[in-house]
Amino acid sequence: MPASETRHTRGVRLNFYTFGDSHIATDRTQRINIEINAPEVRLIGANGEQVGIVPIAQALKMAEEAEVDLVEIAPLAKPPVCKLMDYGKFKYREAKKAHEAKLKQKQIHVKEVKFRPGTDEGDYKIKLRNLIKFLDEGDKAKVTLRYRGREMAHQEFGVRLIERVKQDLEPYAVVEQYPKMEGRQLIMVLAPKKGKKEVKKAVKKEAKKEPKEPKEPKESKESKESKESKESKEPKEPKEPKESKPVASP
């Protein structure tokens, strides 16, 4: 049976196993098969059934007969808990789950939009629409205003423009980094407001739950036929005779 030693290096658990004069290090969190050095283990079968406390030699023999691995899943228990399983398939499923969870995570990017102190109204509206789009998608927005040449002598124009951007985006964003000068650039960072999408969803659900007006019940064919038969049986009022017009004499 190989001797084992556990060390923690930069938050990673390393298991060292000694085979004669050689030392082998693995970054696995579980020990498998002959790496398990406990004299007896609490064994769980391949189908999840409780086998009980058995000597390690018997557990290894059962794993070999079932053509699976003996995996230590609770090393701190007394005795340690081990399970019969296909370790390769188990690691593949775990890696696949981790990969799918990583794909579902929303990656937040910082999108930059550049302004100038003399940005005209049409350009300003286009850039503002782009900022709103980035914030609605859940990304952060970096507003950069660059001064050139003599524009540095009148920095108040750029400050006013940045303040206007901040006020126009107040319903969509919160200021994460207030405007500050970095060289010839005035920079401000905005983050999307939390809870905005949730409010939209709640409004939609409430609109769906509005009760509909009850429809008037349609008359059945039998009731229609009975009405028609009653009408046909009722005596009709006699028509008044038309008055004859006098014929003019020749």
PDB file of C-alpha atoms in Angstrom:
ATOM      1  CA  MET A   1       0.000   0.000   0.000  1.00  0.00           C
ATOM      2  CA  PRO A   2       1.603   3.375  -0.971  1.00  0.00           C
ATOM      3  CA  ALA A   3       2.165   6.044   1.668  1.00  0.00           C
ATOM      4  CA  SER A   4       0.261   9.294   1.131  1.00  0.00           C
ATOM      5  CA  GLU A   5       0.694  12.918   2.198  1.00  0.00           C
ATOM      6  CA  THR A   6      -1.539  15.937   1.580  1.00  0.00           C
ATOM      7  CA  ARG A   7      -0.226  19.478   1.108  1.00  0.00           C
ATOM      8  CA  HIS A   8      -1.998  22.732   0.227  1.00  0.00           C
ATOM      9  CA  THR A   9      -0.176  24.978  -2.259  1.00  0.00           C
ATOM     10  CA  ARG A  10      -1.784  28.320  -3.218  1.00  0.00           C
ATOM     11  CA  GLY A  11      -5.247  27.028  -2.420  1.00  0.00           C
ATOM     12  CA  VAL A  12      -4.780  23.806  -4.428  1.00  0.00           C
ATOM     13  CA  ARG A  13      -4.824  20.489  -2.601  1.00  0.00           C
ATOM     14  CA  LEU A  14      -1.963  18.246  -3.721  1.00  0.00           C
ATOM     15  CA  ASN A  15      -1.844  14.573  -2.772  1.00  0.00           C
ATOM     16  CA  PHE A  16       1.654  13.040  -2.703  1.00  0.00           C
ATOM     17  CA  TYR A  17       1.925   9.256  -3.011  1.00  0.00           C
ATOM     18  CA  THR A  18       5.137   7.335  -2.381  1.00  0.00           C
ATOM     19  CA  PHE A  19       5.826   4.234  -4.477  1.00  0.00           C
ATOM     20  CA  GLY A  20       9.193   2.952  -3.238  1.00  0.00           C
ATOM     21  CA  ASP A  21      11.648   5.841  -3.685  1.00  0.00           C
ATOM     22  CA  SER A  22       9.445   7.872  -6.087  1.00  0.00           C
ATOM     23  CA  HIS A  23       6.944  10.589  -5.152  1.00  0.00           C
ATOM     24  CA  ILE A  24       3.916  11.266  -7.356  1.00  0.00           C
ATOM     25  CA  ALA A  25       1.794  14.412  -6.902  1.00  0.00           C
ATOM     26  CA  THR A  26      -1.786  14.728  -8.152  1.00  0.00           C
ATOM     27  CA  ASP A  27      -4.241  17.631  -7.919  1.00  0.00           C
ATOM     28  CA  ARG A  28      -7.267  15.362  -7.475  1.00  0.00           C
ATOM     29  CA  THR A  29      -9.598  16.097  -4.587  1.00  0.00           C
ATOM     30  CA  GLN A  30     -10.480  12.398  -4.212  1.00  0.00           C
ATOM     31  CA  ARG A  31      -8.245   9.406  -3.632  1.00  0.00           C
ATOM     32  CA  ILE A  32      -9.063   6.316  -5.663  1.00  0.00           C
ATOM     33  CA  ASN A  33      -8.288   2.588  -5.475  1.00  0.00           C
ATOM     34  CA  ILE A  34      -4.891   1.798  -3.918  1.00  0.00           C
ATOM     35  CA  GLU A  35      -4.353   5.465  -2.954  1.00  0.00           C
ATOM     36  CA  ILE A  36      -6.860   4.991  -0.105  1.00  0.00           C
ATOM     37  CA  ASN A  37      -4.829   4.101   3.017  1.00  0.00           C
ATOM     38  CA  ALA A  38      -7.593   3.624   5.623  1.00  0.00           C
ATOM     39  CA  PRO A  39      -7.785   0.079   7.103  1.00  0.00           C
ATOM     40  CA  GLU A  40     -11.585  -0.015   6.653  1.00  0.00           C
ATOM     41  CA  VAL A  41     -14.167   2.105   4.864  1.00  0.00           C
ATOM     42  CA  ARG A  42     -17.902   2.700   4.833  1.00  0.00           C
ATOM     43  CA  LEU A  43     -18.829   1.442   1.373  1.00  0.00           C
ATOM     44  CA  ILE A  44     -21.602   2.613  -0.960  1.00  0.00           C
ATOM     45  CA  GLY A  45     -22.428   0.382  -3.928  1.00  0.00           C
ATOM     46  CA  ALA A  46     -22.480   1.408  -7.591  1.00  0.00           C
ATOM     47  CA  ASN A  47     -26.281   1.830  -7.499  1.00  0.00           C
ATOM     48  CA  GLY A  48     -26.256   3.876  -4.280  1.00  0.00           C
ATOM     49  CA  GLU A  49     -27.001   0.993  -1.901  1.00  0.00           C
ATOM     50  CA  GLN A  50     -25.386   0.981   1.552  1.00  0.00           C
ATOM     51  CA  VAL A  51     -22.970  -1.960   1.858  1.00  0.00           C
ATOM     52  CA  GLY A  52     -21.659  -1.044   5.327  1.00  0.00           C
ATOM     53  CA  ILE A  53     -18.225  -0.953   6.939  1.00  0.00           C
ATOM     54  CA  VAL A  54     -15.814  -3.323   5.179  1.00  0.00           C
ATOM     55  CA  PRO A  55     -12.013  -3.808   5.170  1.00  0.00           C
ATOM     56  CA  ILE A  56     -10.204  -1.877   2.425  1.00  0.00           C
ATOM     57  CA  ALA A  57      -9.022  -5.139   0.817  1.00  0.00           C
ATOM     58  CA  GLN A  58     -12.603  -6.369   0.445  1.00  0.00           C
ATOM     59  CA  ALA A  59     -13.713  -2.993  -0.980  1.00  0.00           C
ATOM     60  CA  LEU A  60     -10.922  -3.077  -3.563  1.00  0.00           C
ATOM     61  CA  LYS A  61     -11.845  -6.653  -4.495  1.00  0.00           C
ATOM     62  CA  MET A  62     -15.502  -5.665  -5.000  1.00  0.00           C
ATOM     63  CA  ALA A  63     -14.438  -2.735  -7.199  1.00  0.00           C
ATOM     64  CA  GLU A  64     -12.255  -5.033  -9.308  1.00  0.00           C
ATOM     65  CA  GLU A  65     -15.056  -7.575  -9.733  1.00  0.00           C
ATOM     66  CA  ALA A  66     -17.517  -4.859 -10.793  1.00  0.00           C
ATOM     67  CA  GLU A  67     -14.873  -3.314 -13.130  1.00  0.00           C
ATOM     68  CA  VAL A  68     -15.241   0.124 -11.516  1.00  0.00           C
ATOM     69  CA  ASP A  69     -13.131   2.343  -9.236  1.00  0.00           C
ATOM     70  CA  LEU A  70     -13.201   2.700  -5.471  1.00  0.00           C
ATOM     71  CA  VAL A  71     -13.463   6.476  -4.854  1.00  0.00           C
ATOM     72  CA  GLU A  72     -13.076   8.175  -1.461  1.00  0.00           C
ATOM     73  CA  ILE A  73     -15.894  10.769  -1.281  1.00  0.00           C
ATOM     74  CA  ALA A  74     -15.749  11.726   2.425  1.00  0.00           C
ATOM     75  CA  PRO A  75     -12.142  11.426   3.665  1.00  0.00           C
ATOM     76  CA  LEU A  76     -12.787  13.196   7.028  1.00  0.00           C
ATOM     77  CA  ALA A  77     -15.473  10.739   8.145  1.00  0.00           C
ATOM     78  CA  LYS A  78     -14.570   7.915  10.545  1.00  0.00           C
ATOM     79  CA  PRO A  79     -14.267   5.543   8.834  1.00  0.00           C
ATOM     80  CA  PRO A  80     -13.901   7.304   5.423  1.00  0.00           C
ATOM     81  CA  VAL A  81     -16.836   6.933   3.015  1.00  0.00           C
ATOM     82  CA  CYS A  82     -16.046   5.352  -0.344  1.00  0.00           C
ATOM     83  CA  LYS A  83     -18.197   4.626  -3.375  1.00  0.00           C
ATOM     84  CA  LEU A  84     -17.961   2.220  -6.287  1.00  0.00           C
ATOM     85  CA  MET A  85     -18.118   4.232  -9.540  1.00  0.00           C
ATOM     86  CA  ASP A  86     -16.516   4.794 -12.932  1.00  0.00           C
ATOM     87  CA  TYR A  87     -14.169   7.639 -12.005  1.00  0.00           C
ATOM     88  CA  GLY A  88     -13.475   8.638 -15.631  1.00  0.00           C
ATOM     89  CA  LYS A  89     -17.192   9.091 -16.416  1.00  0.00           C
ATOM     90  CA  PHE A  90     -17.692  10.896 -13.110  1.00  0.00           C
ATOM     91  CA  LYS A  91     -14.943  13.449 -13.890  1.00  0.00           C
ATOM     92  CA  TYR A  92     -16.303  13.916 -17.439  1.00  0.00           C
ATOM     93  CA  ARG A  93     -19.809  14.692 -16.128  1.00  0.00           C
ATOM     94  CA  GLU A  94     -18.409  17.110 -13.533  1.00  0.00           C
ATOM     95  CA  ALA A  95     -16.341  18.941 -16.175  1.00  0.00           C
ATOM     96  CA  LYS A  96     -19.358  19.134 -18.500  1.00  0.00           C
ATOM     97  CA  LYS A  97     -21.548  20.621 -15.738  1.00  0.00           C
ATOM     98  CA  ALA A  98     -18.868  23.197 -14.900  1.00  0.00           C
ATOM     99  CA  HIS A  99     -18.520  24.143 -18.587  1.00  0.00           C
ATOM    100  CA  GLU A 100     -22.310  24.591 -18.997  1.00  0.00           C
ATOM    101  CA  ALA A 101     -22.480  26.713 -15.846  1.00  0.00           C
ATOM    102  CA  LYS A 102     -19.658  28.902 -17.186  1.00  0.00           C
ATOM    103  CA  LEU A 103     -21.492  29.419 -20.491  1.00  0.00           C
ATOM    104  CA  LYS A 104     -24.654  30.529 -18.661  1.00  0.00           C
ATOM    105  CA  GLN A 105     -22.768  33.187 -16.716  1.00  0.00           C
ATOM    106  CA  LYS A 106     -23.218  36.712 -18.041  1.00  0.00           C
ATOM    107  CA  GLN A 107     -19.881  38.307 -18.914  1.00  0.00           C
ATOM    108  CA  ILE A 108     -19.948  42.046 -18.258  1.00  0.00           C
ATOM    109  CA  HIS A 109     -17.999  44.126 -20.763  1.00  0.00           C
ATOM    110  CA  VAL A 110     -17.065  47.810 -20.628  1.00  0.00           C
ATOM    111  CA  LYS A 111     -18.214  49.578 -23.814  1.00  0.00           C
ATOM    112  CA  GLU A 112     -16.605  52.947 -24.561  1.00  0.00           C
ATOM    113  CA  VAL A 113     -18.285  55.911 -26.270  1.00  0.00           C
ATOM    114  CA  LYS A 114     -16.163  58.963 -27.120  1.00  0.00           C
ATOM    115  CA  PHE A 115     -17.338  62.575 -27.102  1.00  0.00           C
ATOM    116  CA  ARG A 116     -15.791  65.928 -27.950  1.00  0.00           C
ATOM    117  CA  PRO A 117     -16.567  69.271 -26.288  1.00  0.00           C
ATOM    118  CA  GLY A 118     -18.089  70.434 -29.582  1.00  0.00           C
ATOM    119  CA  THR A 119     -20.200  67.316 -30.338  1.00  0.00           C
ATOM    120  CA  ASP A 120     -23.267  68.474 -32.291  1.00  0.00           C
ATOM    121  CA  GLU A 121     -26.873  67.573 -31.359  1.00  0.00           C
ATOM    122  CA  GLY A 122     -27.375  64.830 -33.959  1.00  0.00           C
ATOM    123  CA  ASP A 123     -24.125  63.088 -33.030  1.00  0.00           C
ATOM    124  CA  TYR A 124     -24.974  63.427 -29.346  1.00  0.00           C
ATOM    125  CA  LYS A 125     -28.343  61.664 -29.754  1.00  0.00           C
ATOM    126  CA  ILE A 126     -26.782  58.760 -31.702  1.00  0.00           C
ATOM    127  CA  LYS A 127     -24.097  58.267 -29.037  1.00  0.00           C
ATOM    128  CA  LEU A 128     -26.724  58.499 -26.289  1.00  0.00           C
ATOM    129  CA  ARG A 129     -28.808  55.738 -27.971  1.00  0.00           C
ATOM    130  CA  ASN A 130     -25.716  53.531 -28.117  1.00  0.00           C
ATOM    131  CA  LEU A 131     -25.074  54.080 -24.412  1.00  0.00           C
ATOM    132  CA  ILE A 132     -28.674  53.160 -23.545  1.00  0.00           C
ATOM    133  CA  LYS A 133     -28.374  50.000 -25.685  1.00  0.00           C
ATOM    134  CA  PHE A 134     -25.160  48.914 -23.908  1.00  0.00           C
ATOM    135  CA  LEU A 135     -26.696  49.502 -20.471  1.00  0.00           C
ATOM    136  CA  ASP A 136     -29.896  47.591 -21.375  1.00  0.00           C
ATOM    137  CA  GLU A 137     -27.738  44.601 -22.408  1.00  0.00           C
ATOM    138  CA  GLY A 138     -26.159  44.593 -18.924  1.00  0.00           C
ATOM    139  CA  ASP A 139     -22.758  46.019 -19.907  1.00  0.00           C
ATOM    140  CA  LYS A 140     -20.945  48.940 -18.320  1.00  0.00           C
ATOM    141  CA  ALA A 141     -20.437  52.146 -20.290  1.00  0.00           C
ATOM    142  CA  LYS A 142     -17.292  54.269 -20.315  1.00  0.00           C
ATOM    143  CA  VAL A 143     -17.842  57.871 -21.421  1.00  0.00           C
ATOM    144  CA  THR A 144     -14.626  59.513 -22.643  1.00  0.00           C
ATOM    145  CA  LEU A 145     -14.374  63.195 -23.558  1.00  0.00           C
ATOM    146  CA  ARG A 146     -11.087  64.261 -25.130  1.00  0.00           C
ATOM    147  CA  TYR A 147      -9.751  67.832 -25.328  1.00  0.00           C
ATOM    148  CA  ARG A 148      -7.501  68.908 -28.172  1.00  0.00           C
ATOM    149  CA  GLY A 149      -5.253  71.931 -28.500  1.00  0.00           C
ATOM    150  CA  ARG A 150      -6.810  75.117 -27.158  1.00  0.00           C
ATOM    151  CA  GLU A 151      -9.895  73.256 -25.917  1.00  0.00           C
ATOM    152  CA  MET A 152      -7.975  72.702 -22.664  1.00  0.00           C
ATOM    153  CA  ALA A 153      -8.413  76.407 -21.916  1.00  0.00           C
ATOM    154  CA  HIS A 154     -12.201  75.977 -21.813  1.00  0.00           C
ATOM    155  CA  GLN A 155     -12.743  72.709 -19.955  1.00  0.00           C
ATOM    156  CA  GLU A 156     -16.136  73.883 -18.683  1.00  0.00           C
ATOM    157  CA  PHE A 157     -17.725  72.969 -22.059  1.00  0.00           C
ATOM    158  CA  GLY A 158     -16.657  69.342 -21.653  1.00  0.00           C
ATOM    159  CA  VAL A 159     -17.823  69.252 -18.019  1.00  0.00           C
ATOM    160  CA  ARG A 160     -21.252  70.524 -19.063  1.00  0.00           C
ATOM    161  CA  LEU A 161     -21.517  67.859 -21.767  1.00  0.00           C
ATOM    162  CA  ILE A 162     -20.561  65.083 -19.325  1.00  0.00           C
ATOM    163  CA  GLU A 163     -23.132  66.369 -16.815  1.00  0.00           C
ATOM    164  CA  ARG A 164     -25.769  66.332 -19.558  1.00  0.00           C
ATOM    165  CA  VAL A 165     -24.925  62.706 -20.399  1.00  0.00           C
ATOM    166  CA  LYS A 166     -25.195  61.772 -16.723  1.00  0.00           C
ATOM    167  CA  GLN A 167     -28.627  63.414 -16.387  1.00  0.00           C
ATOM    168  CA  ASP A 168     -29.983  61.857 -19.620  1.00  0.00           C
ATOM    169  CA  LEU A 169     -28.866  58.370 -18.519  1.00  0.00           C
ATOM    170  CA  GLU A 170     -30.152  58.686 -14.939  1.00  0.00           C
ATOM    171  CA  PRO A 171     -33.169  56.342 -15.579  1.00  0.00           C
ATOM    172  CA  TYR A 172     -30.862  53.666 -17.050  1.00  0.00           C
ATOM    173  CA  ALA A 173     -27.598  53.813 -15.087  1.00  0.00           C
ATOM    174  CA  VAL A 174     -25.777  54.696 -11.894  1.00  0.00           C
ATOM    175  CA  VAL A 175     -22.408  56.435 -11.817  1.00  0.00           C
ATOM    176  CA  GLU A 176     -19.696  53.956 -10.854  1.00  0.00           C
ATOM    177  CA  GLN A 177     -16.802  56.356 -11.409  1.00  0.00           C
ATOM    178  CA  TYR A 178     -17.465  60.094 -11.304  1.00  0.00           C
ATOM    179  CA  PRO A 179     -15.874  62.281 -14.007  1.00  0.00           C
ATOM    180  CA  LYS A 180     -12.151  62.722 -13.513  1.00  0.00           C
ATOM    181  CA  MET A 181      -9.317  64.056 -15.646  1.00  0.00           C
ATOM    182  CA  GLU A 182      -6.695  61.650 -16.975  1.00  0.00           C
ATOM    183  CA  GLY A 183      -4.264  63.672 -19.054  1.00  0.00           C
ATOM    184  CA  ARG A 184      -6.353  65.365 -21.750  1.00  0.00           C
ATOM    185  CA  GLN A 185      -9.342  63.095 -21.208  1.00  0.00           C
ATOM    186  CA  LEU A 186     -12.369  63.437 -18.945  1.00  0.00           C
ATOM    187  CA  ILE A 187     -13.606  59.915 -18.077  1.00  0.00           C
ATOM    188  CA  MET A 188     -16.807  58.684 -16.434  1.00  0.00           C
ATOM    189  CA  VAL A 189     -17.930  55.053 -15.938  1.00  0.00           C
ATOM    190  CA  LEU A 190     -21.604  54.064 -15.709  1.00  0.00           C
ATOM    191  CA  ALA A 191     -23.132  50.767 -14.562  1.00  0.00           C
ATOM    192  CA  PRO A 192     -26.645  49.505 -15.431  1.00  0.00           C
ATOM    193  CA  LYS A 193     -29.342  50.014 -12.807  1.00  0.00           C
ATOM    194  CA  LYS A 194     -30.311  46.842 -10.958  1.00  0.00           C
ATOM    195  CA  GLY A 195     -33.920  45.713 -10.871  1.00  0.00           C
ATOM    196  CA  LYS A 196     -34.951  47.502 -14.072  1.00  0.00           C
ATOM    197  CA  LYS A 197     -35.646  44.301 -16.023  1.00  0.00           C
ATOM    198  CA  GLU A 198     -37.430  42.751 -13.035  1.00  0.00           C
ATOM    199  CA  VAL A 199     -39.840  45.730 -12.920  1.00  0.00           C
ATOM    200  CA  LYS A 200     -40.625  45.255 -16.627  1.00  0.00           C
ATOM    201  CA  LYS A 201     -41.366  41.567 -16.117  1.00  0.00           C
ATOM    202  CA  ALA A 202     -43.636  42.298 -13.144  1.00  0.00           C
ATOM    203  CA  VAL A 203     -45.623  44.836 -15.207  1.00  0.00           C
ATOM    204  CA  LYS A 204     -46.060  42.292 -18.012  1.00  0.00           C
ATOM    205  CA  LYS A 205     -47.284  39.598 -15.590  1.00  0.00           C
ATOM    206  CA  GLU A 206     -49.817  41.982 -14.042  1.00  0.00           C
ATOM    207  CA  ALA A 207     -51.119  42.887 -17.504  1.00  0.00           C
ATOM    208  CA  LYS A 208     -51.589  39.206 -18.316  1.00  0.00           C
ATOM    209  CA  LYS A 209     -53.517  38.552 -15.094  1.00  0.00           C
ATOM    210  CA  GLU A 210     -56.225  41.167 -15.836  1.00  0.00           C
ATOM    211  CA  PRO A 211     -59.631  39.404 -15.849  1.00  0.00           C
ATOM    212  CA  LYS A 212     -61.318  39.169 -19.195  1.00  0.00           C
ATOM    213  CA  GLU A 213     -64.934  40.206 -19.663  1.00  0.00           C
ATOM    214  CA  PRO A 214     -67.280  37.186 -19.679  1.00  0.00           C
ATOM    215  CA  LYS A 215     -68.613  36.371 -23.106  1.00  0.00           C
ATOM    216  CA  GLU A 216     -72.347  36.163 -23.636  1.00  0.00           C
ATOM    217  CA  PRO A 217     -73.529  32.556 -23.865  1.00  0.00           C
ATOM    218  CA  LYS A 218     -74.381  31.477 -27.384  1.00  0.00           C
ATOM    219  CA  GLU A 219     -77.902  30.247 -28.001  1.00  0.00           C
ATOM    220  CA  SER A 220     -78.146  26.566 -28.774  1.00  0.00           C
ATOM    221  CA  LYS A 221     -79.680  25.295 -32.010  1.00  0.00           C
ATOM    222  CA  GLU A 222     -82.607  23.741 -30.091  1.00  0.00           C
ATOM    223  CA  SER A 223     -83.571  27.069 -28.502  1.00  0.00           C
ATOM    224  CA  LYS A 224     -83.384  28.785 -31.898  1.00  0.00           C
ATOM    225  CA  GLU A 225     -85.645  26.137 -33.468  1.00  0.00           C
ATOM    226  CA  SER A 226     -88.167  26.420 -30.621  1.00  0.00           C
ATOM    227  CA  LYS A 227     -88.276  30.210 -31.037  1.00  0.00           C
ATOM    228  CA  GLU A 228     -88.855  29.885 -34.793  1.00  0.00           C
ATOM    229  CA  SER A 229     -91.668  27.332 -34.282  1.00  0.00           C
ATOM    230  CA  LYS A 230     -93.409  29.620 -31.748  1.00  0.00           C
ATOM    231  CA  GLU A 231     -93.224  32.531 -34.162  1.00  0.00           C
ATOM    232  CA  SER A 232     -94.734  30.421 -36.983  1.00  0.00           C
ATOM    233  CA  LYS A 233     -97.638  29.285 -34.754  1.00  0.00           C
ATOM    234  CA  GLU A 234     -98.608  32.810 -33.668  1.00  0.00           C
ATOM    235  CA  PRO A 235    -101.525  34.194 -35.803  1.00  0.00           C
ATOM    236  CA  LYS A 236    -100.482  36.948 -38.137  1.00  0.00           C
ATOM    237  CA  GLU A 237    -102.392  40.244 -38.041  1.00  0.00           C
ATOM    238  CA  PRO A 238    -104.638  40.756 -41.121  1.00  0.00           C
ATOM    239  CA  LYS A 239    -103.386  43.335 -43.535  1.00  0.00           C
ATOM    240  CA  GLU A 240    -105.573  46.406 -44.096  1.00  0.00           C
ATOM    241  CA  PRO A 241    -107.089  46.577 -47.621  1.00  0.00           C
ATOM    242  CA  LYS A 242    -105.557  49.180 -49.841  1.00  0.00           C
ATOM    243  CA  GLU A 243    -107.880  52.056 -50.871  1.00  0.00           C
ATOM    244  CA  SER A 244    -108.700  52.107 -54.582  1.00  0.00           C
ATOM    245  CA  LYS A 245    -107.892  55.311 -56.365  1.00  0.00           C
ATOM    246  CA  PRO A 246    -110.820  56.970 -58.342  1.00  0.00           C
ATOM    247  CA  VAL A 247    -110.466  56.648 -62.075  1.00  0.00           C
ATOM    248  CA  ALA A 248    -110.540  59.951 -63.882  1.00  0.00           C
ATOM    249  CA  SER A 249    -113.422  60.348 -66.410  1.00  0.00           C
ATOM    250  CA  PRO A 250    -112.482  61.065 -70.011  1.00  0.00           C
TER     251      PRO A 250
END
